[in-house]
Short mmCIF file of C-alpha atoms in Angstrom, two decimals:
data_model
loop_
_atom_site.label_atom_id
_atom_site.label_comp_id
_atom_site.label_asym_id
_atom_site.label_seq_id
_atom_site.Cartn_x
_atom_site.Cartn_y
_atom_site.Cartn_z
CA UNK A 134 -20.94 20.80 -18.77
CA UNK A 135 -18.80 17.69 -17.11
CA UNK A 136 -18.69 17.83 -13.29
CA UNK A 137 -15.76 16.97 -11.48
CA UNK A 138 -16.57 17.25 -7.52
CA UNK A 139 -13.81 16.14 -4.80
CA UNK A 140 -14.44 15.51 -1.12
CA UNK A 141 -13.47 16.91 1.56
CA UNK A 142 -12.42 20.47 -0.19
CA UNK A 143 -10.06 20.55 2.95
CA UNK A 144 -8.66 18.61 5.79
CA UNK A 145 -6.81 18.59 8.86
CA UNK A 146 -5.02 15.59 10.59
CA UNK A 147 -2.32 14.73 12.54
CA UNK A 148 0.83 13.38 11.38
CA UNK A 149 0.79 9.27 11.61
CA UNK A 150 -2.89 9.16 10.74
CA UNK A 151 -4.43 8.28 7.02
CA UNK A 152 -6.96 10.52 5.13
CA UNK A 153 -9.07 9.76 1.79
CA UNK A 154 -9.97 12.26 -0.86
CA UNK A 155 -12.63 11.46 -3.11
CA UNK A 156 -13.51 12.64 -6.90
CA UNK A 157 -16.51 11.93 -8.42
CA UNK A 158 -17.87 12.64 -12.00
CA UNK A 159 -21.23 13.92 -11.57
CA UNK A 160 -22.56 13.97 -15.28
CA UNK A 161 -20.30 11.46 -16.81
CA UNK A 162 -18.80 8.07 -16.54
CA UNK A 163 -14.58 8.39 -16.39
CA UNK A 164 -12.32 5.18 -17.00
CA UNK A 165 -9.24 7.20 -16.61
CA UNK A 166 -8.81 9.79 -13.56
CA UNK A 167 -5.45 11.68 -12.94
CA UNK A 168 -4.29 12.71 -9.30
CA UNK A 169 -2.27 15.20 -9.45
CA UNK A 170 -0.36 17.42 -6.28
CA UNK A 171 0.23 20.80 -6.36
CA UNK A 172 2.94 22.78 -4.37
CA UNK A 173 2.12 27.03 -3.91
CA UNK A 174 3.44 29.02 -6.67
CA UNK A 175 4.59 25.41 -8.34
CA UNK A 176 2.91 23.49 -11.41
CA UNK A 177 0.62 20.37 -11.27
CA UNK A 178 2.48 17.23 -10.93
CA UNK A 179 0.93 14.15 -12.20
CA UNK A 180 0.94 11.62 -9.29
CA UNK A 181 -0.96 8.70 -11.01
CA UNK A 182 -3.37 7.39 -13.59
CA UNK A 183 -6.25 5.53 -12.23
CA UNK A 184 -7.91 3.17 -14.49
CA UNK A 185 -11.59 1.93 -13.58
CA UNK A 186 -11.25 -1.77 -12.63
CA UNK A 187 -7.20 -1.94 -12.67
CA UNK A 188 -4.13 -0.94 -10.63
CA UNK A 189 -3.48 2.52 -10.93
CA UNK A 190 -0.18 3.90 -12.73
CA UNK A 191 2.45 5.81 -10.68
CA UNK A 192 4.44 8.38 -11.94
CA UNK A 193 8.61 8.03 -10.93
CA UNK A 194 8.95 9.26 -7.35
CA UNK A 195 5.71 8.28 -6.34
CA UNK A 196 5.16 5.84 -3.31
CA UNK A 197 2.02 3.53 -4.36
CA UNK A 198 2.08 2.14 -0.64
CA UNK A 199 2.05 5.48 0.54
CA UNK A 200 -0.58 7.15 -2.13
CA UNK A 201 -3.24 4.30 -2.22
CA UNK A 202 -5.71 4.57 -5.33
CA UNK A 203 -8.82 2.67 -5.91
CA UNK A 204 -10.91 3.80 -9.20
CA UNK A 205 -14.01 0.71 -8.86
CA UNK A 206 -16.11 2.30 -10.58
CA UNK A 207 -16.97 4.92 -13.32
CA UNK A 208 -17.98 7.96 -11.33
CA UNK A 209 -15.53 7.16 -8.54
CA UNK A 210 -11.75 7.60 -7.56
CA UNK A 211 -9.92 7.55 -4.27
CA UNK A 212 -6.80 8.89 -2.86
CA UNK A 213 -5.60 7.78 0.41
CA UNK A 214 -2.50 9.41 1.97
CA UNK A 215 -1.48 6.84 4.82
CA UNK A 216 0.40 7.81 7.45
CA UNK A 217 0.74 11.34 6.65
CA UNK A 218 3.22 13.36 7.72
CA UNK A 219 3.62 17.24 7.52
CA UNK A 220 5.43 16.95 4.66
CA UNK A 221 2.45 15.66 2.64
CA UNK A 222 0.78 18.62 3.02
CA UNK A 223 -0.19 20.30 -0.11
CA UNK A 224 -3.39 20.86 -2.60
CA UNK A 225 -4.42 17.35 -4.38
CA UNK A 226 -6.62 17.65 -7.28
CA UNK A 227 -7.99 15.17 -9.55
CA UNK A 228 -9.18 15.29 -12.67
CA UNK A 229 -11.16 12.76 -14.98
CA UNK A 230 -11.57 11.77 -18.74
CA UNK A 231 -14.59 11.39 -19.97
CA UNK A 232 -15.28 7.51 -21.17
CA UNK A 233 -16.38 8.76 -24.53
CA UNK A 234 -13.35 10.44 -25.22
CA UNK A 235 -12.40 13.37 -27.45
CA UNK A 236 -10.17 14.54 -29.90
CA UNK A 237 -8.41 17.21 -27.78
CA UNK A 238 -8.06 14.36 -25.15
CA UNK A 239 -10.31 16.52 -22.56
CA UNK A 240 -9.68 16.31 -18.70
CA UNK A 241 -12.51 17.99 -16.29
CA UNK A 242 -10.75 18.84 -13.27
CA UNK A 243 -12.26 18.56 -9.30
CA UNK A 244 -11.97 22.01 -6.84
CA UNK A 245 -9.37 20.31 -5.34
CA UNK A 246 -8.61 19.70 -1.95
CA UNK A 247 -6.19 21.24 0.47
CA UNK A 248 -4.57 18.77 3.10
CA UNK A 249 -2.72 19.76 6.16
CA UNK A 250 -1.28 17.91 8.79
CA UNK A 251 -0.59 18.94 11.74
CA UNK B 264 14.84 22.84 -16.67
CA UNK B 265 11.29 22.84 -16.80
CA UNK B 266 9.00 21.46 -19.67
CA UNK B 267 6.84 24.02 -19.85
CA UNK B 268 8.12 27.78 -18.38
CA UNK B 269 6.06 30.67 -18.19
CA UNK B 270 6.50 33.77 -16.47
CA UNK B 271 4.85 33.97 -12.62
CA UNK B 272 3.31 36.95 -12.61
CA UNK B 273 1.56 39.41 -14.85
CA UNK B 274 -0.32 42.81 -13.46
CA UNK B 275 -2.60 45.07 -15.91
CA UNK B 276 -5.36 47.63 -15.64
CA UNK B 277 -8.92 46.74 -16.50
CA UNK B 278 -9.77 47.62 -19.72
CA UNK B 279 -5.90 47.04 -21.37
CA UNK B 280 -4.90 43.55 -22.97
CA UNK B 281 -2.96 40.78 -21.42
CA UNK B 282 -0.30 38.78 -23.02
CA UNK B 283 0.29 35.66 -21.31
CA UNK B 284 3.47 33.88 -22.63
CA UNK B 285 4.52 30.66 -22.33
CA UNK B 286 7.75 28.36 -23.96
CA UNK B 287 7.40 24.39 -24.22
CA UNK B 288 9.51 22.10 -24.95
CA UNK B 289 8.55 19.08 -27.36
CA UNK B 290 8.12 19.97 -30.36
CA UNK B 291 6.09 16.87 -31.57
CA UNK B 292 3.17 17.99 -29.33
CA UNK B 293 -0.19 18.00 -31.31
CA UNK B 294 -2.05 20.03 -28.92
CA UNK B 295 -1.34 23.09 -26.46
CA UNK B 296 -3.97 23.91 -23.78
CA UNK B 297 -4.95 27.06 -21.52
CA UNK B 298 -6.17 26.41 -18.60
CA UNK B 299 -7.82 29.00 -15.70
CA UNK B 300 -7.30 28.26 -11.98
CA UNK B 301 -9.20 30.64 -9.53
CA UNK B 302 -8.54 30.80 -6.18
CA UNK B 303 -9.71 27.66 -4.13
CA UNK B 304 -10.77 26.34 -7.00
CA UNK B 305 -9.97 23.11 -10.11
CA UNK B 306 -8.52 23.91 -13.31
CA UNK B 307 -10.64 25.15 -16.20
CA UNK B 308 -10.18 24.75 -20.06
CA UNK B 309 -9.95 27.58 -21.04
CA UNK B 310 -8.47 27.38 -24.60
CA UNK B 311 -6.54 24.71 -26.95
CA UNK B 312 -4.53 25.39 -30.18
CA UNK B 313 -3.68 21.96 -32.72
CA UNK B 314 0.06 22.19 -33.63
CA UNK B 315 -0.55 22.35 -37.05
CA UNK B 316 -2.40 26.27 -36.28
CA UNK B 317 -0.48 29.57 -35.77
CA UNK B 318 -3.31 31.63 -34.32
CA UNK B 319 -6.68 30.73 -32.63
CA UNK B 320 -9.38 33.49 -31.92
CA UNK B 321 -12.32 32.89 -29.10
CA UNK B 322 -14.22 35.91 -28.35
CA UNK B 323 -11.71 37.71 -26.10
CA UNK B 324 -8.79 35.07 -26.14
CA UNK B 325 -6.20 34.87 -29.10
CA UNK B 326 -4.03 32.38 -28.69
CA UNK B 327 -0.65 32.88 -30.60
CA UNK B 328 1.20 29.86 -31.58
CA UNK B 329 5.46 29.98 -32.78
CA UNK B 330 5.90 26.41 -33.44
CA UNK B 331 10.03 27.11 -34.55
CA UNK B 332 10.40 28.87 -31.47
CA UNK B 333 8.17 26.91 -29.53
CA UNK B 334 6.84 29.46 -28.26
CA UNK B 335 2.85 30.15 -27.14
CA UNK B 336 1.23 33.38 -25.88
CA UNK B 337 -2.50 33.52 -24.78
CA UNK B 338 -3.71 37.27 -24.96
CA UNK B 339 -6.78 38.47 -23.57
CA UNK B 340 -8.57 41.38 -24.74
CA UNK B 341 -10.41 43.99 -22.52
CA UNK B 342 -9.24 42.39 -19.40
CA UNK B 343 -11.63 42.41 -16.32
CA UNK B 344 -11.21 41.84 -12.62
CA UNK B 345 -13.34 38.88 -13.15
CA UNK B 346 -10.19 37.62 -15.28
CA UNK B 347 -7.56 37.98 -12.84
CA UNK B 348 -6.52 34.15 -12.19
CA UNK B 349 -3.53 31.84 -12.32
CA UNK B 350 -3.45 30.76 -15.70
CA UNK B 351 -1.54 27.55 -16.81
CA UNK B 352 -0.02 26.70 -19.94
CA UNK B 353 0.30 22.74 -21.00
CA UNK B 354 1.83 20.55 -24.02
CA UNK B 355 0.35 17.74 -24.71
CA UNK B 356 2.66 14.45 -23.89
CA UNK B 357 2.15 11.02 -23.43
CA UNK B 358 2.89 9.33 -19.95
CA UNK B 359 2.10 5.38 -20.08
CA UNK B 360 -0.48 4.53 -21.89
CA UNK B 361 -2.30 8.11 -21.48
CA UNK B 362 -2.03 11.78 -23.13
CA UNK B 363 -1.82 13.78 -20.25
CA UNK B 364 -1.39 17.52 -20.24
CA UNK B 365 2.30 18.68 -18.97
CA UNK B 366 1.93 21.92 -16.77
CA UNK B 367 3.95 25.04 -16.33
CA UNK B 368 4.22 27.15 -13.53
CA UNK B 369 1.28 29.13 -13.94
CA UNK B 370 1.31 33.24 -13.82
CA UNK B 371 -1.22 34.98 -11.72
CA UNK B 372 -2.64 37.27 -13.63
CA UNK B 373 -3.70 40.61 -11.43
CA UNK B 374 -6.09 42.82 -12.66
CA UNK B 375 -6.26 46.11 -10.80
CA UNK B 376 -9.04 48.95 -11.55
#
């Protein structure tokens, strides 16, 4: 089956510094990944689309300067929280669409990974 | 209020059947998901139902659909420990220039022996 993988699977900084997540799709090429943040006992929230080769797509709320996204190729999406702060803490997962698409309009979500700062 | 609302937590005994329920809000949604979240861990598909079906069967899973009431449940027969999970519902919506699945809550499902 499709292979989302994000890395690290957890982190710990301190506040003022910037960390990157990666995702990956292992066994398939994704033009479209999804970040998406999510709070305990809360739903997903989208964050942004990531499209291979273009800007990414922010969802209301969102600060693009602070949440920096670069998708260059077809296996590969970053998220990089700059400047972090304590408040940023919380469980970032990603998930990616399959270049082939499908009629169900299938996402294959990463592990996630849980960000503290300190 | 939210999009998609679904209780937060549902407790059974192995064995019995859990109803999972979930309410949604827009009504022009062609698909509704299931998706499986264990603990330190991504989401999982676990299910989908097209708008245009009332019931969907997978082996254990039956997923209910109440398009009027806009209402879907996700019921699990014979539950097992190995089930016990949050478990999210999701419309189907489109944000920009993507379908994107909206997300409730989730409930925790605990299965106890």
């Amino acid at each position: 089956g499709a292979v989302v993988s994000q890395h690290p699977s957890w982190v710990i900084c301190k506040s003022g510094t910037s960390v990157k997540i990666e995702c990956r799709s292992l066994d398939f090429q994704a033009t479209t990944m999804f970040w998406y943040r999510q709070f305990p006992k809360q739903s997903l929230m989208l964050m942004a689309t990531s499209n291979e080769g273009s800007k990414a797509t922010y969802e209301q709320g969102v600060e693009k300067d602070k949440f920096l996204i670069n998708h260059a190729s077809l296996t590969l999406s970053t998220l990089t929280v700059t400047s972090a702060h304590p408040e940023d803490s919380s469980f970032y997962i990603c998930s990616a669409r399959d270049v082939r698409g499908s009629s169900t309009d299938t996402q294959y979500f990463g592990p996630g990974t849980r960000l503290t700062v300190l | 209020g939210e999009d998609v609302e679904q209780s937060l937590f549902l407790s059974v005994r192995e064995g019995d059947s859990s109803v999972i329920n979930c309410t949604y809000t827009d009504s022009s949604s062609t698909y509704l998901y299931w998706y499986k979240q264990e603990p330190g861990a991504g989401l999982q598909l676990l299910t989908y139902i097209f708008s245009n079906m009332d019931m969907k069967q997978d082996q254990r899973l039956t997923v209910l659909l109440n398009k009027k009431d806009k209402h879907l449940s996700l019921r699990i027969a014979d539950t097992q420990t190995g089930d016990s999970a949050i478990y999210f519902c999701a419309e189907r919506k489109r944000t920009g220039g993507s379908y994107i699945p909206t997300f409730g809550r989730g409930t925790s499902l605990i299965v106890h022996p």
